[in-house]
Amino acid sequence: MTVQTSSTAASPTSPTSAASHTPAPEVTGFSGRMKAALLALSIAQFLVALDYSIIYVALPSIGSGLGLPPERLQWVVSAYAVFFASFLVVGGRAADLTGPRRLFLGALGLFGAGSLAAGLAGDQWLLVASRAAQGIGAAALTPAMLALIGAAFPAGPVRSRALAIWGAIGAVGLAAGVLIGGVLTAALSWRWVFFVNVPLILVTVALALRVLPAGERTHASVRRLNIPGAALFTGAVLFLVAALTQAAVDGWTSASCLGCLAAAVALGTAWTAYDRRPAATPLIPPALLRIRSLAGASTMSALYMASVGAEFFLITLFLQNVWGYGPLGAGIAFLPLALSVVAGNLVTGRLAGSWGIRPTLATGFAVGAAGLALLGLGTSGSDYWIAVLPGLLVSGLGQGMAFAGMYIAGTKDVPDSDQGTASAVLTTTQYTGGAMGLAVLVLVLGDAPEGGAFGRAYALTAVLALVAAAVALRTLTPRTASARDAGGER
């Protein structure tokens, strides 16, 4: 991948100016081409996040339309998350070694084909397989997007601002997915929660072909992709997340859960042994695992999806199963959360520059924990405006602050050549943590959850968010938290 350095990308200098040692002015705004590139990448990020949450309010309609029992409906959600988490690191290495734009366009095509097939699905197996295809496409898109941000935006405030906007769009996609899903399901059909992706993908492809940097692909890069190691790693993560999903459906001691766990351990052990061979090209470069900020951000990423990210599942279930809301009503109820997430992202840009990433992230998770606690207290009430709305607003603010901050902190110290892999590690831990959190929450809620069970579930997610705040303070150093680093300097 061809990556410009910050000095070259910010302001190329002529030989005369270089000889006179005149410092190049720093770029602080986006050019027209940068704006178009950011639009293309933001639409793709919106789609990836949207398709994780848009499905929730449509599940009852999908179940009745295809005749699926509740335990099979779980896989309509999980197939996307399972294959997303399983293929992320492979997608990251492919973005770094074969060129991010080529991977970006191919992934968009697969994501679009999966969306179209899911909307046309006439039985459960085609729907689950289509959701899996969407997950693989999203897994390739995510690292390609971050690698393209590294290539299209010079290091420093410009790149950090682009990352903040890109992260904000992802958080908005998560929050808005439930609203959009409710509107489409009520007004048209559950099939339109998938069809809606297609026109957005066509617009993104047209923009990408015009404005995104092409990158490079060589035969040596393809050989270095380490296909056997990638297959072993992908299989290990696939079976791990599948085990967590089966635990939520059949229980932790079920044959399906234990069998998947055993397969995950076996494949993970084989991958470790294979990657440690002297002649091997590691799938995840060992130097990446020694970057403290990336390790800390990865831990926070897992806790994020298991805490504030889990509120989508809890709120949807609470509103529809306990309070009797329909898809449209539940979707509209999420609108304040989406607006609050946007506000949280806007606050992050200002606070990261003045406070630094470390206190900004810690504050975001603490605010998210407070919002989750408010939602837990509201489970004993019966009025949306008093029992739910305050918690949505507060948790959304914290969620927006944390989402963008994690990616800024996690990728800041990573070399440009490994940005795709680093972002894949971050997102793999995020969705694996989400699957684990969902499995535990289903056990906490029980078979017929009522207000008290939801209160306990919200309390658990609030504790996890506080743990994430502590991780931010523990793992991000004062240098990482400085205003200079928040601007993206290394």
Short mmCIF file of C-alpha atoms in Angstrom, two decimals:
data_model
loop_
_atom_site.label_atom_id
_atom_site.label_comp_id
_atom_site.label_asym_id
_atom_site.label_seq_id
_atom_site.Cartn_x
_atom_site.Cartn_y
_atom_site.Cartn_z
CA MET A 1 0.00 0.00 0.00
CA THR A 2 1.31 3.41 -0.93
CA VAL A 3 1.03 5.77 2.01
CA GLN A 4 2.02 9.41 2.05
CA THR A 5 3.91 10.75 5.01
CA SER A 6 2.45 13.62 6.94
CA SER A 7 4.91 16.15 5.57
CA THR A 8 4.45 15.13 1.97
CA ALA A 9 0.69 14.88 2.19
CA ALA A 10 0.29 18.09 4.12
CA SER A 11 2.28 20.46 1.94
CA PRO A 12 4.81 19.41 -0.70
CA THR A 13 7.74 21.79 -0.81
CA SER A 14 9.86 22.85 -3.74
CA PRO A 15 13.69 22.47 -3.71
CA THR A 16 14.00 26.20 -3.13
CA SER A 17 11.80 26.21 -0.08
CA ALA A 18 13.53 23.10 1.26
CA ALA A 19 16.92 24.73 0.87
CA SER A 20 15.80 27.80 2.75
CA HIS A 21 14.50 25.60 5.58
CA THR A 22 11.09 27.27 5.47
CA PRO A 23 8.69 25.05 7.44
CA ALA A 24 5.76 23.68 5.45
CA PRO A 25 2.41 24.95 6.65
CA GLU A 26 0.26 22.33 8.34
CA VAL A 27 -2.99 21.36 6.66
CA THR A 28 -5.92 21.91 9.00
CA GLY A 29 -8.90 21.56 6.65
CA PHE A 30 -10.22 19.11 4.07
CA SER A 31 -9.72 19.59 0.35
CA GLY A 32 -12.59 18.86 -2.02
CA ARG A 33 -11.13 15.45 -2.84
CA MET A 34 -10.74 14.65 0.84
CA LYS A 35 -14.38 15.54 1.48
CA ALA A 36 -15.54 13.24 -1.30
CA ALA A 37 -13.29 10.43 -0.03
CA LEU A 38 -14.60 10.87 3.49
CA LEU A 39 -18.18 10.77 2.20
CA ALA A 40 -17.56 7.44 0.45
CA LEU A 41 -15.86 5.93 3.50
CA SER A 42 -18.54 7.28 5.85
CA ILE A 43 -21.39 5.77 3.83
CA ALA A 44 -19.63 2.39 3.95
CA GLN A 45 -19.05 2.73 7.70
CA PHE A 46 -22.70 3.65 8.19
CA LEU A 47 -23.78 0.49 6.33
CA VAL A 48 -21.49 -1.78 8.37
CA ALA A 49 -22.83 -0.44 11.67
CA LEU A 50 -26.42 -0.18 10.43
CA ASP A 51 -26.67 -3.83 9.51
CA TYR A 52 -25.70 -4.93 13.00
CA SER A 53 -28.61 -3.10 14.68
CA ILE A 54 -31.26 -2.67 11.94
CA ILE A 55 -32.31 -6.30 12.26
CA TYR A 56 -33.50 -6.17 15.87
CA VAL A 57 -36.97 -4.64 15.53
CA ALA A 58 -37.60 -6.65 12.35
CA LEU A 59 -37.02 -10.01 14.06
CA PRO A 60 -40.66 -10.66 15.06
CA SER A 61 -41.80 -9.94 11.48
CA ILE A 62 -39.05 -12.16 10.04
CA GLY A 63 -40.04 -14.95 12.41
CA SER A 64 -43.69 -14.82 11.41
CA GLY A 65 -42.89 -14.39 7.71
CA LEU A 66 -40.53 -17.37 7.49
CA GLY A 67 -41.97 -19.45 10.31
CA LEU A 68 -38.83 -19.33 12.46
CA PRO A 69 -38.84 -20.22 16.17
CA PRO A 70 -37.02 -17.85 18.58
CA GLU A 71 -33.85 -19.98 18.79
CA ARG A 72 -33.44 -19.84 15.01
CA LEU A 73 -34.06 -16.07 14.95
CA GLN A 74 -30.98 -15.69 17.14
CA TRP A 75 -28.84 -16.81 14.20
CA VAL A 76 -30.29 -14.14 11.91
CA VAL A 77 -28.54 -11.65 14.19
CA SER A 78 -25.53 -13.76 15.07
CA ALA A 79 -24.59 -14.92 11.55
CA TYR A 80 -23.59 -11.34 10.72
CA ALA A 81 -21.60 -10.84 13.93
CA VAL A 82 -19.98 -14.30 13.83
CA PHE A 83 -18.61 -14.00 10.29
CA PHE A 84 -17.77 -10.33 10.79
CA ALA A 85 -15.59 -11.07 13.82
CA SER A 86 -14.08 -14.19 12.22
CA PHE A 87 -12.79 -12.57 9.02
CA LEU A 88 -11.66 -9.16 10.31
CA VAL A 89 -7.96 -9.85 10.83
CA VAL A 90 -7.75 -11.66 7.49
CA GLY A 91 -9.34 -8.61 5.89
CA GLY A 92 -6.86 -6.37 7.70
CA ARG A 93 -3.84 -8.20 6.33
CA ALA A 94 -5.41 -8.29 2.87
CA ALA A 95 -5.91 -4.50 3.01
CA ASP A 96 -2.29 -3.94 4.03
CA LEU A 97 -0.76 -6.38 1.53
CA THR A 98 -2.95 -6.24 -1.58
CA GLY A 99 -4.17 -2.62 -1.66
CA PRO A 100 -7.11 -1.20 0.31
CA ARG A 101 -9.16 0.26 -2.54
CA ARG A 102 -9.28 -3.02 -4.43
CA LEU A 103 -10.39 -4.81 -1.28
CA PHE A 104 -12.86 -2.01 -0.46
CA LEU A 105 -14.61 -2.32 -3.84
CA GLY A 106 -14.70 -6.13 -3.73
CA ALA A 107 -16.07 -6.09 -0.19
CA LEU A 108 -18.80 -3.62 -1.19
CA GLY A 109 -19.80 -5.99 -3.99
CA LEU A 110 -20.05 -8.96 -1.62
CA PHE A 111 -21.94 -6.89 0.95
CA GLY A 112 -24.42 -5.73 -1.70
CA ALA A 113 -24.94 -9.27 -3.04
CA GLY A 114 -25.56 -10.54 0.49
CA SER A 115 -28.05 -7.73 1.14
CA LEU A 116 -29.98 -8.46 -2.05
CA ALA A 117 -30.05 -12.21 -1.36
CA ALA A 118 -31.22 -11.63 2.24
CA GLY A 119 -34.08 -9.44 1.04
CA LEU A 120 -35.17 -12.11 -1.45
CA ALA A 121 -34.68 -15.07 0.93
CA GLY A 122 -37.58 -17.49 1.05
CA ASP A 123 -36.28 -19.77 3.81
CA GLN A 124 -34.21 -19.50 6.97
CA TRP A 125 -31.05 -21.09 5.59
CA LEU A 126 -30.74 -18.71 2.64
CA LEU A 127 -31.34 -15.79 5.01
CA VAL A 128 -28.66 -16.95 7.45
CA ALA A 129 -26.20 -17.63 4.61
CA SER A 130 -26.90 -14.17 3.16
CA ARG A 131 -26.30 -12.58 6.55
CA ALA A 132 -23.00 -14.48 6.73
CA ALA A 133 -22.01 -13.04 3.32
CA GLN A 134 -22.86 -9.56 4.63
CA GLY A 135 -20.65 -10.22 7.65
CA ILE A 136 -17.67 -11.30 5.52
CA GLY A 137 -18.11 -8.24 3.31
CA ALA A 138 -18.25 -5.98 6.37
CA ALA A 139 -15.15 -7.69 7.79
CA ALA A 140 -13.18 -6.77 4.67
CA LEU A 141 -14.65 -3.27 4.49
CA THR A 142 -13.69 -2.17 8.00
CA PRO A 143 -9.88 -2.50 7.80
CA ALA A 144 -9.88 -1.32 4.19
CA MET A 145 -11.67 1.87 5.27
CA LEU A 146 -9.15 2.69 8.00
CA ALA A 147 -6.23 1.95 5.69
CA LEU A 148 -7.77 4.30 3.10
CA ILE A 149 -8.15 7.02 5.74
CA GLY A 150 -4.43 6.62 6.44
CA ALA A 151 -3.66 6.95 2.74
CA ALA A 152 -6.07 9.80 1.90
CA PHE A 153 -5.53 12.06 4.93
CA PRO A 154 -2.18 13.36 6.20
CA ALA A 155 -1.15 12.42 9.72
CA GLY A 156 -2.01 15.02 12.33
CA PRO A 157 -5.19 17.00 13.04
CA VAL A 158 -6.63 16.37 9.57
CA ARG A 159 -6.47 12.58 9.93
CA SER A 160 -7.74 12.69 13.52
CA ARG A 161 -10.67 14.83 12.41
CA ALA A 162 -11.44 12.39 9.59
CA LEU A 163 -11.28 9.48 12.04
CA ALA A 164 -13.59 11.30 14.45
CA ILE A 165 -16.17 11.94 11.71
CA TRP A 166 -15.87 8.39 10.41
CA GLY A 167 -16.28 7.01 13.93
CA ALA A 168 -19.26 9.28 14.54
CA ILE A 169 -21.00 7.92 11.46
CA GLY A 170 -20.44 4.37 12.73
CA ALA A 171 -21.94 5.19 16.12
CA VAL A 172 -24.88 6.91 14.43
CA GLY A 173 -25.39 3.85 12.22
CA LEU A 174 -25.61 1.62 15.29
CA ALA A 175 -28.10 3.94 16.97
CA ALA A 176 -30.14 4.77 13.86
CA GLY A 177 -30.38 1.16 12.71
CA VAL A 178 -33.19 0.37 15.13
CA LEU A 179 -35.14 3.46 14.06
CA ILE A 180 -34.67 2.80 10.34
CA GLY A 181 -35.50 -0.88 10.80
CA GLY A 182 -38.72 -0.04 12.60
CA VAL A 183 -39.83 2.44 9.96
CA LEU A 184 -39.05 0.14 7.02
CA THR A 185 -40.64 -2.92 8.64
CA ALA A 186 -43.84 -1.05 9.53
CA ALA A 187 -44.18 0.92 6.28
CA LEU A 188 -42.99 -1.69 3.76
CA SER A 189 -41.72 -5.10 4.84
CA TRP A 190 -38.88 -6.67 6.80
CA ARG A 191 -37.20 -7.37 3.45
CA TRP A 192 -36.48 -3.66 3.02
CA VAL A 193 -34.07 -3.64 5.96
CA PHE A 194 -31.78 -5.44 3.50
CA PHE A 195 -32.84 -3.84 0.21
CA VAL A 196 -32.06 -0.36 1.56
CA ASN A 197 -28.33 -1.13 1.37
CA VAL A 198 -28.22 -1.56 -2.40
CA PRO A 199 -28.64 2.06 -3.61
CA LEU A 200 -26.21 3.31 -0.94
CA ILE A 201 -23.62 0.78 -2.11
CA LEU A 202 -23.98 1.92 -5.73
CA VAL A 203 -23.37 5.55 -4.70
CA THR A 204 -20.34 4.52 -2.64
CA VAL A 205 -18.79 2.53 -5.49
CA ALA A 206 -19.18 5.48 -7.87
CA LEU A 207 -17.48 7.82 -5.39
CA ALA A 208 -14.73 5.34 -4.53
CA LEU A 209 -13.69 4.85 -8.15
CA ARG A 210 -13.26 8.62 -8.53
CA VAL A 211 -11.62 9.79 -5.33
CA LEU A 212 -10.04 6.97 -3.29
CA PRO A 213 -6.29 6.30 -3.71
CA ALA A 214 -5.65 3.17 -5.77
CA GLY A 215 -2.86 1.63 -3.65
CA GLU A 216 -0.54 -1.09 -4.93
CA ARG A 217 -0.68 -4.86 -5.36
CA THR A 218 2.32 -7.08 -6.01
CA HIS A 219 2.79 -10.84 -6.32
CA ALA A 220 5.07 -10.74 -3.30
CA SER A 221 2.26 -9.18 -1.27
CA VAL A 222 -0.13 -11.96 -2.21
CA ARG A 223 2.39 -14.62 -1.16
CA ARG A 224 2.85 -12.88 2.18
CA LEU A 225 -0.85 -13.08 3.02
CA ASN A 226 -0.25 -16.38 4.89
CA ILE A 227 -3.33 -18.26 3.72
CA PRO A 228 -2.91 -21.31 6.05
CA GLY A 229 -2.44 -19.06 9.09
CA ALA A 230 -5.41 -16.96 8.03
CA ALA A 231 -7.60 -20.07 7.66
CA LEU A 232 -6.63 -21.38 11.11
CA PHE A 233 -7.19 -18.01 12.80
CA THR A 234 -10.51 -17.45 11.04
CA GLY A 235 -11.71 -20.90 12.04
CA ALA A 236 -10.70 -20.35 15.68
CA VAL A 237 -12.58 -17.05 15.96
CA LEU A 238 -15.55 -18.44 14.03
CA PHE A 239 -15.99 -21.35 16.44
CA LEU A 240 -15.38 -19.15 19.50
CA VAL A 241 -18.11 -16.69 18.58
CA ALA A 242 -20.37 -19.56 17.50
CA ALA A 243 -19.86 -21.16 20.94
CA LEU A 244 -20.88 -17.92 22.65
CA THR A 245 -23.96 -17.67 20.45
CA GLN A 246 -24.95 -21.27 21.15
CA ALA A 247 -24.46 -20.66 24.87
CA ALA A 248 -27.12 -17.96 24.63
CA VAL A 249 -29.50 -20.35 22.81
CA ASP A 250 -28.84 -23.81 24.30
CA GLY A 251 -26.82 -23.07 27.46
CA TRP A 252 -23.13 -23.19 28.36
CA THR A 253 -23.10 -26.96 28.94
CA SER A 254 -24.85 -27.90 25.69
CA ALA A 255 -23.11 -30.18 23.22
CA SER A 256 -23.20 -27.48 20.54
CA CYS A 257 -21.51 -24.91 22.80
CA LEU A 258 -18.85 -27.29 24.17
CA GLY A 259 -18.14 -28.70 20.71
CA CYS A 260 -17.59 -25.23 19.27
CA LEU A 261 -15.35 -24.28 22.21
CA ALA A 262 -13.24 -27.40 21.70
CA ALA A 263 -12.87 -26.65 17.99
CA ALA A 264 -11.91 -23.04 18.79
CA VAL A 265 -9.19 -24.15 21.22
CA ALA A 266 -7.82 -26.73 18.78
CA LEU A 267 -7.69 -24.34 15.83
CA GLY A 268 -6.30 -21.51 17.99
CA THR A 269 -3.50 -23.76 19.24
CA ALA A 270 -2.71 -24.88 15.69
CA TRP A 271 -2.65 -21.25 14.49
CA THR A 272 -0.27 -20.22 17.29
CA ALA A 273 2.10 -23.07 16.49
CA TYR A 274 1.98 -22.36 12.75
CA ASP A 275 2.60 -18.63 13.12
CA ARG A 276 5.57 -19.19 15.44
CA ARG A 277 7.52 -21.20 12.87
CA PRO A 278 10.80 -19.44 11.94
CA ALA A 279 9.83 -19.26 8.25
CA ALA A 280 6.28 -18.03 8.89
CA THR A 281 4.94 -14.57 8.06
CA PRO A 282 2.72 -13.88 11.09
CA LEU A 283 -0.89 -12.97 10.40
CA ILE A 284 -0.69 -10.41 13.21
CA PRO A 285 2.83 -8.89 13.40
CA PRO A 286 4.20 -9.46 16.95
CA ALA A 287 5.25 -5.82 17.14
CA LEU A 288 1.59 -4.78 16.94
CA LEU A 289 0.72 -6.82 20.02
CA ARG A 290 3.38 -4.93 21.98
CA ILE A 291 1.82 -1.49 21.31
CA ARG A 292 0.30 -0.55 24.65
CA SER A 293 -2.29 1.86 23.26
CA LEU A 294 -3.58 -0.77 20.79
CA ALA A 295 -3.80 -3.43 23.51
CA GLY A 296 -5.69 -1.05 25.79
CA ALA A 297 -8.04 0.12 23.06
CA SER A 298 -8.75 -3.50 22.07
CA THR A 299 -9.77 -4.33 25.64
CA MET A 300 -11.97 -1.23 25.76
CA SER A 301 -13.46 -2.21 22.40
CA ALA A 302 -14.63 -5.57 23.77
CA LEU A 303 -16.05 -3.93 26.89
CA TYR A 304 -17.73 -1.24 24.77
CA MET A 305 -19.87 -3.67 22.80
CA ALA A 306 -20.63 -5.76 25.90
CA SER A 307 -21.82 -2.67 27.79
CA VAL A 308 -23.16 0.39 25.95
CA GLY A 309 -23.38 -1.58 22.71
CA ALA A 310 -25.65 -4.15 24.39
CA GLU A 311 -28.30 -1.56 25.17
CA PHE A 312 -29.73 -1.93 21.64
CA PHE A 313 -30.65 -5.52 22.41
CA LEU A 314 -31.95 -4.74 25.92
CA ILE A 315 -34.03 -1.70 25.00
CA THR A 316 -35.61 -3.36 21.96
CA LEU A 317 -36.53 -6.45 23.96
CA PHE A 318 -37.84 -4.38 26.86
CA LEU A 319 -39.98 -2.07 24.75
CA GLN A 320 -41.51 -4.82 22.60
CA ASN A 321 -41.79 -7.73 25.02
CA VAL A 322 -42.52 -5.90 28.29
CA TRP A 323 -44.24 -2.69 27.21
CA GLY A 324 -45.82 -4.11 24.03
CA TYR A 325 -44.38 -1.62 21.51
CA GLY A 326 -44.60 -2.45 17.80
CA PRO A 327 -41.65 -2.17 15.37
CA LEU A 328 -42.38 1.44 14.42
CA GLY A 329 -42.92 2.57 18.02
CA ALA A 330 -39.73 0.87 19.18
CA GLY A 331 -37.79 2.40 16.30
CA ILE A 332 -39.04 5.92 17.02
CA ALA A 333 -38.21 5.45 20.69
CA PHE A 334 -34.54 5.10 19.68
CA LEU A 335 -34.39 8.49 17.93
CA PRO A 336 -33.15 10.41 21.01
CA LEU A 337 -30.34 7.86 21.37
CA ALA A 338 -29.18 8.49 17.79
CA LEU A 339 -29.18 12.26 18.32
CA SER A 340 -27.33 11.90 21.61
CA VAL A 341 -24.65 9.74 19.96
CA VAL A 342 -24.05 12.50 17.41
CA ALA A 343 -23.68 15.02 20.23
CA GLY A 344 -21.22 12.72 21.98
CA ASN A 345 -19.05 12.49 18.89
CA LEU A 346 -19.04 16.27 18.46
CA VAL A 347 -17.95 16.66 22.07
CA THR A 348 -15.17 14.10 21.58
CA GLY A 349 -13.42 16.20 18.94
CA ARG A 350 -13.25 19.20 21.26
CA LEU A 351 -12.32 17.31 24.42
CA ALA A 352 -9.64 15.17 22.76
CA GLY A 353 -7.82 18.31 21.71
CA SER A 354 -7.94 19.99 25.12
CA TRP A 355 -8.08 17.10 27.59
CA GLY A 356 -6.39 14.33 25.60
CA ILE A 357 -7.62 10.89 24.60
CA ARG A 358 -7.17 9.19 27.98
CA PRO A 359 -9.48 11.37 30.10
CA THR A 360 -11.90 11.77 27.19
CA LEU A 361 -12.32 8.01 26.85
CA ALA A 362 -12.59 7.47 30.60
CA THR A 363 -15.25 10.18 30.82
CA GLY A 364 -17.17 8.73 27.88
CA PHE A 365 -17.36 5.28 29.46
CA ALA A 366 -18.29 6.74 32.85
CA VAL A 367 -21.10 8.78 31.30
CA GLY A 368 -22.26 5.67 29.41
CA ALA A 369 -22.31 3.72 32.69
CA ALA A 370 -24.45 6.43 34.30
CA GLY A 371 -26.92 6.23 31.42
CA LEU A 372 -27.14 2.44 31.68
CA ALA A 373 -27.77 2.75 35.42
CA LEU A 374 -30.61 5.21 34.70
CA LEU A 375 -32.13 2.74 32.22
CA GLY A 376 -31.93 0.02 34.87
CA LEU A 377 -33.74 2.20 37.38
CA GLY A 378 -36.38 2.99 34.75
CA THR A 379 -37.37 -0.66 34.31
CA SER A 380 -39.67 -0.32 37.31
CA GLY A 381 -41.54 2.59 35.70
CA SER A 382 -44.15 2.75 32.99
CA ASP A 383 -43.67 6.17 31.36
CA TYR A 384 -41.21 6.46 28.45
CA TRP A 385 -40.38 10.11 29.12
CA ILE A 386 -39.35 9.44 32.71
CA ALA A 387 -38.23 5.80 32.72
CA VAL A 388 -36.37 5.50 29.40
CA LEU A 389 -35.60 8.87 27.80
CA PRO A 390 -33.10 10.19 30.42
CA GLY A 391 -31.08 6.97 30.24
CA LEU A 392 -31.08 7.02 26.43
CA LEU A 393 -29.77 10.59 26.31
CA VAL A 394 -27.02 10.07 28.88
CA SER A 395 -25.88 6.66 27.59
CA GLY A 396 -25.89 7.91 23.99
CA LEU A 397 -23.65 10.82 24.92
CA GLY A 398 -21.14 8.46 26.52
CA GLN A 399 -21.41 5.97 23.67
CA GLY A 400 -20.62 8.62 21.08
CA MET A 401 -17.60 9.83 23.08
CA ALA A 402 -16.21 6.32 23.51
CA PHE A 403 -16.70 5.01 19.96
CA ALA A 404 -14.59 7.59 18.14
CA GLY A 405 -12.04 7.81 20.94
CA MET A 406 -11.26 4.09 20.86
CA TYR A 407 -10.18 4.15 17.23
CA ILE A 408 -8.11 7.31 17.66
CA ALA A 409 -6.31 5.83 20.67
CA GLY A 410 -5.94 2.36 19.18
CA THR A 411 -4.46 3.34 15.81
CA LYS A 412 -2.46 6.42 16.81
CA ASP A 413 0.83 4.61 17.51
CA VAL A 414 0.48 2.03 14.72
CA PRO A 415 2.66 2.38 11.58
CA ASP A 416 0.71 3.29 8.45
CA SER A 417 1.65 -0.04 6.87
CA ASP A 418 -0.21 -1.92 9.63
CA GLN A 419 -3.26 0.32 10.04
CA GLY A 420 -5.58 -2.21 8.40
CA THR A 421 -4.48 -5.04 10.68
CA ALA A 422 -4.66 -2.86 13.80
CA SER A 423 -8.19 -1.70 13.00
CA ALA A 424 -9.18 -5.32 12.37
CA VAL A 425 -7.84 -6.33 15.78
CA LEU A 426 -9.89 -3.53 17.36
CA THR A 427 -13.11 -4.50 15.64
CA THR A 428 -12.57 -8.25 16.17
CA THR A 429 -12.35 -7.72 19.92
CA GLN A 430 -15.37 -5.41 19.73
CA TYR A 431 -17.71 -7.93 18.14
CA THR A 432 -16.30 -10.91 20.04
CA GLY A 433 -16.93 -8.95 23.24
CA GLY A 434 -20.43 -8.19 22.00
CA ALA A 435 -21.16 -11.88 21.39
CA MET A 436 -19.87 -12.79 24.85
CA GLY A 437 -21.89 -10.00 26.45
CA LEU A 438 -25.05 -11.09 24.61
CA ALA A 439 -24.60 -14.68 25.78
CA VAL A 440 -24.27 -13.58 29.40
CA LEU A 441 -27.20 -11.15 29.17
CA VAL A 442 -29.50 -13.83 27.75
CA LEU A 443 -28.65 -15.99 30.76
CA VAL A 444 -29.30 -13.08 33.14
CA LEU A 445 -32.66 -12.30 31.51
CA GLY A 446 -33.93 -15.90 31.55
CA ASP A 447 -36.71 -17.40 29.46
CA ALA A 448 -39.45 -14.85 30.29
CA PRO A 449 -37.72 -11.64 31.39
CA GLU A 450 -39.59 -8.93 33.26
CA GLY A 451 -38.60 -5.59 34.78
CA GLY A 452 -36.40 -6.97 37.54
CA ALA A 453 -34.37 -9.12 35.15
CA PHE A 454 -33.81 -6.14 32.87
CA GLY A 455 -32.69 -4.09 35.87
CA ARG A 456 -30.03 -6.69 36.67
CA ALA A 457 -28.93 -6.81 33.03
CA TYR A 458 -28.52 -3.01 32.89
CA ALA A 459 -26.58 -3.09 36.16
CA LEU A 460 -24.15 -5.61 34.66
CA THR A 461 -23.58 -3.50 31.54
CA ALA A 462 -23.02 -0.39 33.70
CA VAL A 463 -20.30 -2.24 35.65
CA LEU A 464 -18.61 -3.31 32.40
CA ALA A 465 -18.61 0.31 31.17
CA LEU A 466 -16.93 1.41 34.41
CA VAL A 467 -14.30 -1.30 33.92
CA ALA A 468 -13.64 0.12 30.45
CA ALA A 469 -13.14 3.58 31.99
CA ALA A 470 -10.57 2.10 34.38
CA VAL A 471 -8.78 0.38 31.48
CA ALA A 472 -8.51 3.73 29.68
CA LEU A 473 -6.88 5.34 32.69
CA ARG A 474 -4.58 2.35 33.24
CA THR A 475 -3.35 1.59 29.73
CA LEU A 476 -3.18 4.96 27.96
CA THR A 477 -0.10 6.84 29.09
CA PRO A 478 0.05 10.60 29.75
CA ARG A 479 1.94 11.02 26.46
CA THR A 480 -0.89 9.24 24.62
CA ALA A 481 -3.33 11.54 26.33
CA SER A 482 -1.62 14.74 25.36
CA ALA A 483 -3.13 17.27 23.00
CA ARG A 484 -0.33 16.65 20.51
CA ASP A 485 -1.16 12.96 20.34
CA ALA A 486 -4.85 13.66 20.10
CA GLY A 487 -3.97 15.47 16.92
CA GLY A 488 -2.44 12.32 15.56
CA GLU A 489 1.29 13.01 15.87
CA ARG A 490 3.60 10.15 16.64
#
